[in-house]
mmCIF file of C-alpha atoms (C1' of nucleotides) in Angstrom:
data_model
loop_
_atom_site.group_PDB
_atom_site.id
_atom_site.type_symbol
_atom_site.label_atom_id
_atom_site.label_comp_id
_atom_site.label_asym_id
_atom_site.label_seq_id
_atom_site.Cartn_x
_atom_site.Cartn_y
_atom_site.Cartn_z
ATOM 1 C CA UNK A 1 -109.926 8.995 30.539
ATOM 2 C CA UNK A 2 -107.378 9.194 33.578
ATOM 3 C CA UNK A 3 -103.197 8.723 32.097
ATOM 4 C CA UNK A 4 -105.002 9.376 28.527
ATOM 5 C CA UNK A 5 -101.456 9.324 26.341
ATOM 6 C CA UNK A 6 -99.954 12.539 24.314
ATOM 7 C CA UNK A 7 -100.021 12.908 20.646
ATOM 8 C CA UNK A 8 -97.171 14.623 19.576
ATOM 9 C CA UNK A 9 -98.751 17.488 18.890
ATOM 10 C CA UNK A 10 -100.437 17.789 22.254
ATOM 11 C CA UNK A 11 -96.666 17.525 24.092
ATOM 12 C CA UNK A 12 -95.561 20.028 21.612
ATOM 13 C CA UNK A 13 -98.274 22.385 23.035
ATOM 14 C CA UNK A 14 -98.158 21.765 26.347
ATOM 15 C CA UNK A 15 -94.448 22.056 26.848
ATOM 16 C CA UNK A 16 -93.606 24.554 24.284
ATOM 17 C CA UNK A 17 -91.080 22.659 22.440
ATOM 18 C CA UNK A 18 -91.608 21.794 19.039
ATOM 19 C CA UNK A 19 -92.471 18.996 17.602
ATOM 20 C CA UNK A 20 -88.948 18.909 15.224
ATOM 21 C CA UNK A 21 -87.239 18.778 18.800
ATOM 22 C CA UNK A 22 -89.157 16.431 20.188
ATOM 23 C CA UNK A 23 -88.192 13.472 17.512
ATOM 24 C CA UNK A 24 -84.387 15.016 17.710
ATOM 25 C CA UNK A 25 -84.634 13.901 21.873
ATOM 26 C CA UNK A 26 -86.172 10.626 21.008
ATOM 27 C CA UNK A 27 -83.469 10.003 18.216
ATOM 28 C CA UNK A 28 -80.801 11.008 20.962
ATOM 29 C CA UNK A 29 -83.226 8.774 23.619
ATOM 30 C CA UNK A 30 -83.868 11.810 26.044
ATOM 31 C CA UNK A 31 -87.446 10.588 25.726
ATOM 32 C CA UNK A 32 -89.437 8.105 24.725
ATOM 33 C CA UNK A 33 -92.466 6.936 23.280
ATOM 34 C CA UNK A 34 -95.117 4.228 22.092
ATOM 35 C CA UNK A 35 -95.884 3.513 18.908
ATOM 36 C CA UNK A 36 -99.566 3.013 17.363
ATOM 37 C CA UNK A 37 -101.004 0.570 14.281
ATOM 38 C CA UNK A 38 -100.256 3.558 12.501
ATOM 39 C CA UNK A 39 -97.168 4.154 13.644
ATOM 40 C CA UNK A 40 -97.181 7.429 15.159
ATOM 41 C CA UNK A 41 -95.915 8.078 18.476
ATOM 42 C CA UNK A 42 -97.589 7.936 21.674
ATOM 43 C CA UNK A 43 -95.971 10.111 24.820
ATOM 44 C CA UNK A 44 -96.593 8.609 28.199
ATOM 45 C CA UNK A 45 -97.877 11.931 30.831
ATOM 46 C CA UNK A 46 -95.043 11.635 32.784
ATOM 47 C CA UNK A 47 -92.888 12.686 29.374
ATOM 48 C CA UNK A 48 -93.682 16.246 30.409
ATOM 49 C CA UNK A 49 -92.173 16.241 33.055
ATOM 50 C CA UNK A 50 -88.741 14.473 31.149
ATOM 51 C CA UNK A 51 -89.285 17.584 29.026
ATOM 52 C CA UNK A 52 -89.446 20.385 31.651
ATOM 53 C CA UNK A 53 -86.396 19.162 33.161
ATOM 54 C CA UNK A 54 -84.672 18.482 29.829
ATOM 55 C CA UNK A 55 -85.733 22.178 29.197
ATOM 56 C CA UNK A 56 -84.792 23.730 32.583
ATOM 57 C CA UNK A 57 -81.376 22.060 32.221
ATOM 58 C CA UNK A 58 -80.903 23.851 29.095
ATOM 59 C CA UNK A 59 -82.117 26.981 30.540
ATOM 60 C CA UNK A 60 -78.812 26.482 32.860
ATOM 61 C CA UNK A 61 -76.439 25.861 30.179
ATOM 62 C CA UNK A 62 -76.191 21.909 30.637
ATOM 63 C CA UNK A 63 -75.998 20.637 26.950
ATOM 64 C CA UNK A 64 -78.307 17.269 26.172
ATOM 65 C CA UNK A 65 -75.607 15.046 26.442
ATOM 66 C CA UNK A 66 -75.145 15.187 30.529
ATOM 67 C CA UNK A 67 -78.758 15.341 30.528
ATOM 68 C CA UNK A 68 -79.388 12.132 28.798
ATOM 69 C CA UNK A 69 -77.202 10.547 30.768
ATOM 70 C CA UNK A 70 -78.924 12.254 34.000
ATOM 71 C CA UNK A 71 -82.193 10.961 32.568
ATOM 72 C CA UNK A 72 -80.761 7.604 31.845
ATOM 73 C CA UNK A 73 -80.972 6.874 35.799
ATOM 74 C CA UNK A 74 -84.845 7.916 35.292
ATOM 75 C CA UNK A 75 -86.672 5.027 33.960
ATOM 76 C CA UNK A 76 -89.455 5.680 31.123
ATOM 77 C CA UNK A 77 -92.730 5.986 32.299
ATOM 78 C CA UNK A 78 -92.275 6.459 35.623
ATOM 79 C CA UNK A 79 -92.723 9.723 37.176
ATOM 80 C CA UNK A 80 -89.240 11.391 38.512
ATOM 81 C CA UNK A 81 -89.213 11.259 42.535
ATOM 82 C CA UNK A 82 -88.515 14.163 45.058
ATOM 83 C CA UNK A 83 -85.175 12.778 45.026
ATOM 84 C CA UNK A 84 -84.664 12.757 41.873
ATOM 85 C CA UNK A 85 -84.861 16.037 41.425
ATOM 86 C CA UNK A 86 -82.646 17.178 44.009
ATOM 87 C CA UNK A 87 -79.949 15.152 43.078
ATOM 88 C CA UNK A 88 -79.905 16.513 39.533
ATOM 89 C CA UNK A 89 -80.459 20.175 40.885
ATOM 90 C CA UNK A 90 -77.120 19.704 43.020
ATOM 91 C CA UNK A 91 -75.119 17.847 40.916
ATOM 92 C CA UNK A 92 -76.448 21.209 38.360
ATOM 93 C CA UNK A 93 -75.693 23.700 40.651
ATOM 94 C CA UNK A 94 -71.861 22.254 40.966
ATOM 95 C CA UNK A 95 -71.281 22.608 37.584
ATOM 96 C CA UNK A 96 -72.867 25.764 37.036
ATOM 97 C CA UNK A 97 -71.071 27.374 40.069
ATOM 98 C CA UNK A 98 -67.505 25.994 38.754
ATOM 99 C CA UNK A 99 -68.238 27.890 35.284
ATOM 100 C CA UNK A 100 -69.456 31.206 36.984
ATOM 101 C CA UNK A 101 -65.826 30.772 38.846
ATOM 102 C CA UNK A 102 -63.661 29.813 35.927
ATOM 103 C CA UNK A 103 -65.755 33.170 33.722
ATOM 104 C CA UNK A 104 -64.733 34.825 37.080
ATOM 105 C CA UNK A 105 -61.306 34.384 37.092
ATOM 106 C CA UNK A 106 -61.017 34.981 33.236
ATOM 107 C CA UNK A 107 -62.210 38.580 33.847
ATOM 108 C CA UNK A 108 -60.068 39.115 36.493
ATOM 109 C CA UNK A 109 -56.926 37.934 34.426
ATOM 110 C CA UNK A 110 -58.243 39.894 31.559
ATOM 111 C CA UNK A 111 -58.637 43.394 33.209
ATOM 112 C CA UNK A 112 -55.448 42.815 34.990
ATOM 113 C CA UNK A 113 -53.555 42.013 32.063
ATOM 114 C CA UNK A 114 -54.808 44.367 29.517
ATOM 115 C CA UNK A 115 -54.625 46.687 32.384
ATOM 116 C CA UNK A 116 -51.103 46.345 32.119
ATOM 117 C CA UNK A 117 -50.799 46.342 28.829
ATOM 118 C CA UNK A 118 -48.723 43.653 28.252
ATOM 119 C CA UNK A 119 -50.420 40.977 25.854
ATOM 120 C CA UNK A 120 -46.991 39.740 24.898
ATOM 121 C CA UNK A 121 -46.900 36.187 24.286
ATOM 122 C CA UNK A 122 -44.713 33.765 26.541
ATOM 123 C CA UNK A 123 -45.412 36.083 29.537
ATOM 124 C CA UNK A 124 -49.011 36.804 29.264
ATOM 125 C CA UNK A 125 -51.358 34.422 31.416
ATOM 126 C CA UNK A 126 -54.147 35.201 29.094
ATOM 127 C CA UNK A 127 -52.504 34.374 25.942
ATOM 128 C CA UNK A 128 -51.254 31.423 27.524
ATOM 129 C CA UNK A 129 -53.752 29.869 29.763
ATOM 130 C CA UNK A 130 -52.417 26.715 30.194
ATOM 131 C CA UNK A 131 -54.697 25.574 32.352
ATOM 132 C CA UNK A 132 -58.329 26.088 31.411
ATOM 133 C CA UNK A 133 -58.999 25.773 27.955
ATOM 134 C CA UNK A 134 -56.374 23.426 27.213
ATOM 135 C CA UNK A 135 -56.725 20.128 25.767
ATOM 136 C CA UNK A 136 -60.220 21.206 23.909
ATOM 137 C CA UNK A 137 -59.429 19.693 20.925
ATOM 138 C CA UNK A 138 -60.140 20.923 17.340
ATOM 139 C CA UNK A 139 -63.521 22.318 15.913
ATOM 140 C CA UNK A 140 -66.218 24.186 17.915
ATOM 141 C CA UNK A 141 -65.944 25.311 20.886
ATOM 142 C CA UNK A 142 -68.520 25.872 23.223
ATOM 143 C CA UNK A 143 -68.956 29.905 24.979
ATOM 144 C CA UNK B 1 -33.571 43.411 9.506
ATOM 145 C CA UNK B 2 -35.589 45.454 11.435
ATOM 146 C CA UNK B 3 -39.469 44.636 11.213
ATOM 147 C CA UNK B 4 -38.908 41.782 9.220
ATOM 148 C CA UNK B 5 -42.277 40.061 7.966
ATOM 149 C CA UNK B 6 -43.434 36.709 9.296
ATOM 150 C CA UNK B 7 -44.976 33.949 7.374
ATOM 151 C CA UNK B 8 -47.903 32.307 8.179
ATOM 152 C CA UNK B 9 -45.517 29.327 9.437
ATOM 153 C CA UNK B 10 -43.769 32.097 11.568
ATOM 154 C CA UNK B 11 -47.033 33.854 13.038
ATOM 155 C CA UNK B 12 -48.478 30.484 13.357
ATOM 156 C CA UNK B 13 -45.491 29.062 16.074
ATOM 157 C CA UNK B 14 -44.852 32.561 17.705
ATOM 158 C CA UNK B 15 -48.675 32.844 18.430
ATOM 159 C CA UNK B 16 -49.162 29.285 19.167
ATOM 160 C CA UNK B 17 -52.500 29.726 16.483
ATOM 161 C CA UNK B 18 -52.766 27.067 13.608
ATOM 162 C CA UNK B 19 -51.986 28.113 10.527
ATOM 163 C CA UNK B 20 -55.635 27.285 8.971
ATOM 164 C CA UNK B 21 -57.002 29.341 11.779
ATOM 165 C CA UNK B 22 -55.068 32.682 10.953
ATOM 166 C CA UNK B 23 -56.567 32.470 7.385
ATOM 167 C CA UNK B 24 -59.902 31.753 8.547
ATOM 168 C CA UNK B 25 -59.127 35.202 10.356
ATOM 169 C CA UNK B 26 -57.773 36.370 7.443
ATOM 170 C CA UNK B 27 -60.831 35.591 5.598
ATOM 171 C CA UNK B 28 -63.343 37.003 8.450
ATOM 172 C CA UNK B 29 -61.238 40.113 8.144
ATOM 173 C CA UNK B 30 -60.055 40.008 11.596
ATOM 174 C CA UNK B 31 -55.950 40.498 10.194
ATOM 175 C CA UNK B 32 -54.582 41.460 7.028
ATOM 176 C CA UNK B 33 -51.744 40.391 5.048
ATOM 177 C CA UNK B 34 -49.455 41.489 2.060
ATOM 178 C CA UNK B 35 -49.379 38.779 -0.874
ATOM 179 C CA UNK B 36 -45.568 38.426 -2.087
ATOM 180 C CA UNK B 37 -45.381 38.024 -6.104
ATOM 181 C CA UNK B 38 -45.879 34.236 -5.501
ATOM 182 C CA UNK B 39 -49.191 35.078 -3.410
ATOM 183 C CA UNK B 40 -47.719 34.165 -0.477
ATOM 184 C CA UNK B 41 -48.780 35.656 3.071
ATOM 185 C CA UNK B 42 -46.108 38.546 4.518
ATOM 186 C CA UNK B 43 -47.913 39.416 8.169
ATOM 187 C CA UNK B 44 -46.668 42.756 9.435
ATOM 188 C CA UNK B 45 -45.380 42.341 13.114
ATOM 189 C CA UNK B 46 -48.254 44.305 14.861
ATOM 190 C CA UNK B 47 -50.219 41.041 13.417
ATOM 191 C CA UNK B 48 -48.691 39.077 16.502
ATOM 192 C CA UNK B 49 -50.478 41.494 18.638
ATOM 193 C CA UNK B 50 -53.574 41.228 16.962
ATOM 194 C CA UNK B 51 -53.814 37.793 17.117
ATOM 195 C CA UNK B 52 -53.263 37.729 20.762
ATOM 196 C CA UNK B 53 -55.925 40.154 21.465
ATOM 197 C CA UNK B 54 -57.982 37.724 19.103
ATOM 198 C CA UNK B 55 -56.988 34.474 21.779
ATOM 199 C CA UNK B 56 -57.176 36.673 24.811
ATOM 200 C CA UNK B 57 -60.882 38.246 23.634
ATOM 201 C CA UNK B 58 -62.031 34.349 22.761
ATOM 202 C CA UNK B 59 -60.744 33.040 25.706
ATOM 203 C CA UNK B 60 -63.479 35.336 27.841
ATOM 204 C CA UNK B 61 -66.080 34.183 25.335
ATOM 205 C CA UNK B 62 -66.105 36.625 23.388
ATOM 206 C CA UNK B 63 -67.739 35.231 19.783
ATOM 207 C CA UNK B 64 -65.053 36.554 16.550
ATOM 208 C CA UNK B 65 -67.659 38.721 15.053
ATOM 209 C CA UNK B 66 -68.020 41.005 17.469
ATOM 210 C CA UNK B 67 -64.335 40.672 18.373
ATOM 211 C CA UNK B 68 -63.721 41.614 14.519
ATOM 212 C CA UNK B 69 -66.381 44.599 14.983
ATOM 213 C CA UNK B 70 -63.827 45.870 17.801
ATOM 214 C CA UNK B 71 -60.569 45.079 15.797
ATOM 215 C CA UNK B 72 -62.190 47.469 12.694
ATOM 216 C CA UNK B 73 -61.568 50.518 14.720
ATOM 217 C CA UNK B 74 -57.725 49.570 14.796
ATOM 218 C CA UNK B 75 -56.160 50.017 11.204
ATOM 219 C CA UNK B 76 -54.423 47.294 9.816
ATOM 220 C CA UNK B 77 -50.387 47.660 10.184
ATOM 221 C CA UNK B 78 -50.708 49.656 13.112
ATOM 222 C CA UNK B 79 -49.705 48.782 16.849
ATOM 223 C CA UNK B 80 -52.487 49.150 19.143
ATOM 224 C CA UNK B 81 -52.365 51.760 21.701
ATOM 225 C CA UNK B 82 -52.772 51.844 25.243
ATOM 226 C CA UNK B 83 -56.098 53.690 25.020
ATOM 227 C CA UNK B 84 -57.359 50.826 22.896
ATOM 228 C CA UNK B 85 -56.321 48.038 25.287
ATOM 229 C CA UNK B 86 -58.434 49.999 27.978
ATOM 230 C CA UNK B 87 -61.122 50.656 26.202
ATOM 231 C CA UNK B 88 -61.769 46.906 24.798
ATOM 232 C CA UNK B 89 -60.546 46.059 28.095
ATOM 233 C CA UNK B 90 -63.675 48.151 29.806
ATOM 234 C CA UNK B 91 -65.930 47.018 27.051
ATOM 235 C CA UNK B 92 -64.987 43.451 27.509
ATOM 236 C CA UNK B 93 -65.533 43.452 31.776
ATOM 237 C CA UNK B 94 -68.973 44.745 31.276
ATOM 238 C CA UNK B 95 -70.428 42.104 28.671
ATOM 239 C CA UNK B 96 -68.366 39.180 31.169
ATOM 240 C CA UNK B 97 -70.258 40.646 34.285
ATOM 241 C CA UNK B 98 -73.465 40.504 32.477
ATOM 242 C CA UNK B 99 -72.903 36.734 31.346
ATOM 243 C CA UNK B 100 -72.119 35.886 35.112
ATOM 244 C CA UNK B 101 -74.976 37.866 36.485
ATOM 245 C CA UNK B 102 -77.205 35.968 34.127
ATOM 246 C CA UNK B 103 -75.594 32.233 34.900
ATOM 247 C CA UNK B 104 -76.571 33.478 38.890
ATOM 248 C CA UNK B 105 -79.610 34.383 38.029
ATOM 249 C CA UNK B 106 -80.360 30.756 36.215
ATOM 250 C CA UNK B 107 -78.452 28.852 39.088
ATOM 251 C CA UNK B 108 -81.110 30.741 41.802
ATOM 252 C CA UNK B 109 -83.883 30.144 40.257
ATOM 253 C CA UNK B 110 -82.954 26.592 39.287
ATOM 254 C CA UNK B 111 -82.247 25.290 42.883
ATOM 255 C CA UNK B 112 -85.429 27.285 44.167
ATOM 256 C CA UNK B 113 -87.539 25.564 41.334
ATOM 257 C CA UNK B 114 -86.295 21.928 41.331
ATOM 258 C CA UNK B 115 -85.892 22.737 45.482
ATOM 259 C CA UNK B 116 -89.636 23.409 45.356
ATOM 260 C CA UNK B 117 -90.115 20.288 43.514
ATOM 261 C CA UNK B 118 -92.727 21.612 40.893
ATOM 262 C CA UNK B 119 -91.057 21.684 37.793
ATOM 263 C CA UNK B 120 -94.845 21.685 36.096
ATOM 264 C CA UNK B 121 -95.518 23.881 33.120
ATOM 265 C CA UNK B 122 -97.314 27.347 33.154
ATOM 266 C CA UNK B 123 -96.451 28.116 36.879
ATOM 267 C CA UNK B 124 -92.410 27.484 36.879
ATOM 268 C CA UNK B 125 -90.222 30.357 36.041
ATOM 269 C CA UNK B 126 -87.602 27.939 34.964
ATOM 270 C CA UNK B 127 -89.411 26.478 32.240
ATOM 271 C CA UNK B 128 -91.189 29.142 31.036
ATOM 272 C CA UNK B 129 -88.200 32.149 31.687
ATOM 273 C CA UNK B 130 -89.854 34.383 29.281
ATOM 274 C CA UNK B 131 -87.980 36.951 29.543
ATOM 275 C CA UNK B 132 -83.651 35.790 29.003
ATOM 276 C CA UNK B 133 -83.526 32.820 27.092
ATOM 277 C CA UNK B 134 -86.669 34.269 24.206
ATOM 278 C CA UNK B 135 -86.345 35.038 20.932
ATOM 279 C CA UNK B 136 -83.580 33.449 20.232
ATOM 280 C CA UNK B 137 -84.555 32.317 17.089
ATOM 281 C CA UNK B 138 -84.128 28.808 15.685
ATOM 282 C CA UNK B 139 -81.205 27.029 14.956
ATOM 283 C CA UNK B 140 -78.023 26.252 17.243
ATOM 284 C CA UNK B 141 -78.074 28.648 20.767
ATOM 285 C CA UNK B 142 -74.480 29.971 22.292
ATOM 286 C CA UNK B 143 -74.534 28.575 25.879
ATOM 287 C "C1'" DC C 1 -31.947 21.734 -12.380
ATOM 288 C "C1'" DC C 2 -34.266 19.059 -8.947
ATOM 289 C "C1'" DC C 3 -36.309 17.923 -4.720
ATOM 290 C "C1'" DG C 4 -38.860 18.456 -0.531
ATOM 291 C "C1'" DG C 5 -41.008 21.306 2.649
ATOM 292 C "C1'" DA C 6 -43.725 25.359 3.075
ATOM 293 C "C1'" DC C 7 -47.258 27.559 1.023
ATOM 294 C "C1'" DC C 8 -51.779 28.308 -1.891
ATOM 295 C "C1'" DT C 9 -57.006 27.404 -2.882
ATOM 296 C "C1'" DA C 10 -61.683 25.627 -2.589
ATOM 297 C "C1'" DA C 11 -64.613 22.393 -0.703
ATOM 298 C "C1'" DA C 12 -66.027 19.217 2.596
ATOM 299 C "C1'" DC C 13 -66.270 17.852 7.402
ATOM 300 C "C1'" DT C 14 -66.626 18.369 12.775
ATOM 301 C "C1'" DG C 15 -70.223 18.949 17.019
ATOM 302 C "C1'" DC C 16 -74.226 21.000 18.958
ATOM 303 C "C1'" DG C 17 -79.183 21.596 18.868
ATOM 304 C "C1'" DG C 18 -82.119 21.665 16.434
ATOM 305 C "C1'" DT C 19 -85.346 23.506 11.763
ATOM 306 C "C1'" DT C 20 -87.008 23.027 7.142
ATOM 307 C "C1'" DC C 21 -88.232 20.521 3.225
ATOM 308 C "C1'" DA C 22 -90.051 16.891 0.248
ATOM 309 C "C1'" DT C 23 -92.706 13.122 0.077
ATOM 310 C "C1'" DG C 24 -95.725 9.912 1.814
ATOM 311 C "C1'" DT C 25 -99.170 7.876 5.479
ATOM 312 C "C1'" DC C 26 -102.825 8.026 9.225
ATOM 313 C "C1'" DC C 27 -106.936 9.212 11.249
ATOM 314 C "C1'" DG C 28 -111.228 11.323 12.504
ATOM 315 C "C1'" DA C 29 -115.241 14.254 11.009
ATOM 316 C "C1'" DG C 30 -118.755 14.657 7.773
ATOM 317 C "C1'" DC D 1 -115.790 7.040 1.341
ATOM 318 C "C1'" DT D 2 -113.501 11.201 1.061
ATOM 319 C "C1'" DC D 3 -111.098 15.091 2.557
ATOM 320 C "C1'" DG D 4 -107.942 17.836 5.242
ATOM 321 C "C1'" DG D 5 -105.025 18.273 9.033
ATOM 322 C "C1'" DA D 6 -101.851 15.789 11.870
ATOM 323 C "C1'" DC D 7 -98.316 12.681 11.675
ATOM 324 C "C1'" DA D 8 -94.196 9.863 9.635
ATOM 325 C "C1'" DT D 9 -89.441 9.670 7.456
ATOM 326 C "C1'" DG D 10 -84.894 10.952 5.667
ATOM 327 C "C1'" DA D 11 -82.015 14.456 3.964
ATOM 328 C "C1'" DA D 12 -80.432 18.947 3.753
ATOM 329 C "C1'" DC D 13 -79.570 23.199 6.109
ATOM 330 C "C1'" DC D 14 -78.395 27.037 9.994
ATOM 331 C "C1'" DG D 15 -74.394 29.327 12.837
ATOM 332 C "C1'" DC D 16 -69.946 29.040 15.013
ATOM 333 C "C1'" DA D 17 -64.950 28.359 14.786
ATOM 334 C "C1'" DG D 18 -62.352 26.321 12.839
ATOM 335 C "C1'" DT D 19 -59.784 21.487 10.681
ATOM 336 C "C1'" DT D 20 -59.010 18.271 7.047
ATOM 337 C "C1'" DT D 21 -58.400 16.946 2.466
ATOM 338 C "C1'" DA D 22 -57.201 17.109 -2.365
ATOM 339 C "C1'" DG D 23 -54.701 19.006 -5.665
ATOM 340 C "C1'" DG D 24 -51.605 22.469 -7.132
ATOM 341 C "C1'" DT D 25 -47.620 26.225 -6.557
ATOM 342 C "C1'" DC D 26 -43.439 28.499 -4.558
ATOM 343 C "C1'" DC D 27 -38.954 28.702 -2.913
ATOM 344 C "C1'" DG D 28 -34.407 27.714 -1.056
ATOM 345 C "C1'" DG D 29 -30.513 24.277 -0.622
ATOM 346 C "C1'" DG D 30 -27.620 21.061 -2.857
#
DNA sequence: CCCGGACCTAAACTGCGGTTCATGTCCGAG
DNA sequence: CTCGGACATGAACCGCAGTTTAGGTCCGGG
């Protein structure tokens, strides 16, 4: 059968994700799927590719959120164009340069002001950033 | 007085850390405090410095329990010495280089793979890294 | 002595990206 | 028709780095 559909099981498989994952990015509507008389879930092919990319951004630090809404300009079912894919790999490549930068510049101020050996409060940059970090709110923070 | 104690209140506005974090500290073993006959919190002054070795080490991503690991070689009531700045300072540059070397790394191969447009399982290095990015473990991943 | 603000504790909650578990249903081979 | 493996669901749990909440205690000024 040509565009035969994927079990759950079978996209598990074939993308290396598990299955557990797979129902957390349909929950959070990363991907989505058909349901049989039986109710169980039926992936279109073109879901492996939503998948790969899902998993590629990852690989690149991009958490699900930005993806999904990346992926929200992809309709379901339809398989992601040339363009597509460029788009998302330089609007990717932006963010991940401008986070190599800011780890950059943290070194830099670290070396320089341990170097020194300052780490007084009030005058040290590092202690008081200011301008990165700032405004993160409470709870986790993300490395 | 000379080397007057701080409360928690104190340390808390002269280090510009919330008071519920420097217990969680506390509690990680990361500082140390003396317990006043009312079990109140006395920090010695070398605390401040502590702490802002604490801030400065987190604010290069540097995850509290190996941070703590570091702080265990510095006794508790003691002022850190120049030779421990530089040595942190050393140990610090070399994990931050590694992290940016492996964000390159991810941002390369990213714009080559989407770039190439293949993106399909089995023959892209993106989705199937292999070698960063395994064994990992399940469960919640540092980006 | 009394009052209010600073302090104490343990336990529960946050967000992220899922996994694991318990319990129940579906589906295809024999 | 029956059996086992694949699938379904909701709820609880993991680590991290704390914050929030509830309920109780301490301490200094008036």
């Amino acid at each position: 059968m040509i565009t035969k559909e994927l079990t759950i099981g079978e996209l598990a498989e074939r993308s290396g994700v598990a299955a557990s994952a797979l129902r957390f990015y349909e929950r959070e509507g990363l991907i989505h799927s058909r349901r049989t008389t039986g109710n169980q879930r039926r992936y279109h092919r073109t879901t492996l590719r939503r998948v790969a990319f899902i998993r590629a951004s990852q690989s690149v630090g991009m958490p699900l959120s930005v993806i999904g809404e990346v992926l929200g300009f992809l309709p379901a079912d339809v398989p992601p164009s040339r363009e597509f894919w460029v788009r998302a790999s330089e609007c990717w490549s932006k963010e991940i340069n401008a986070r190599i930068e800011r780890m950059e510049r943290m070194r830099d101020r670290f070396t320089e002001c341990i170097g020194c050996g300052c780490l007084s409060f009030e005058q040290c940059a590092l202690v008081n950033p200011g301008d990165e970090l700032a405004d993160q709110g409470p709870g986790a923070r993300r490395l």
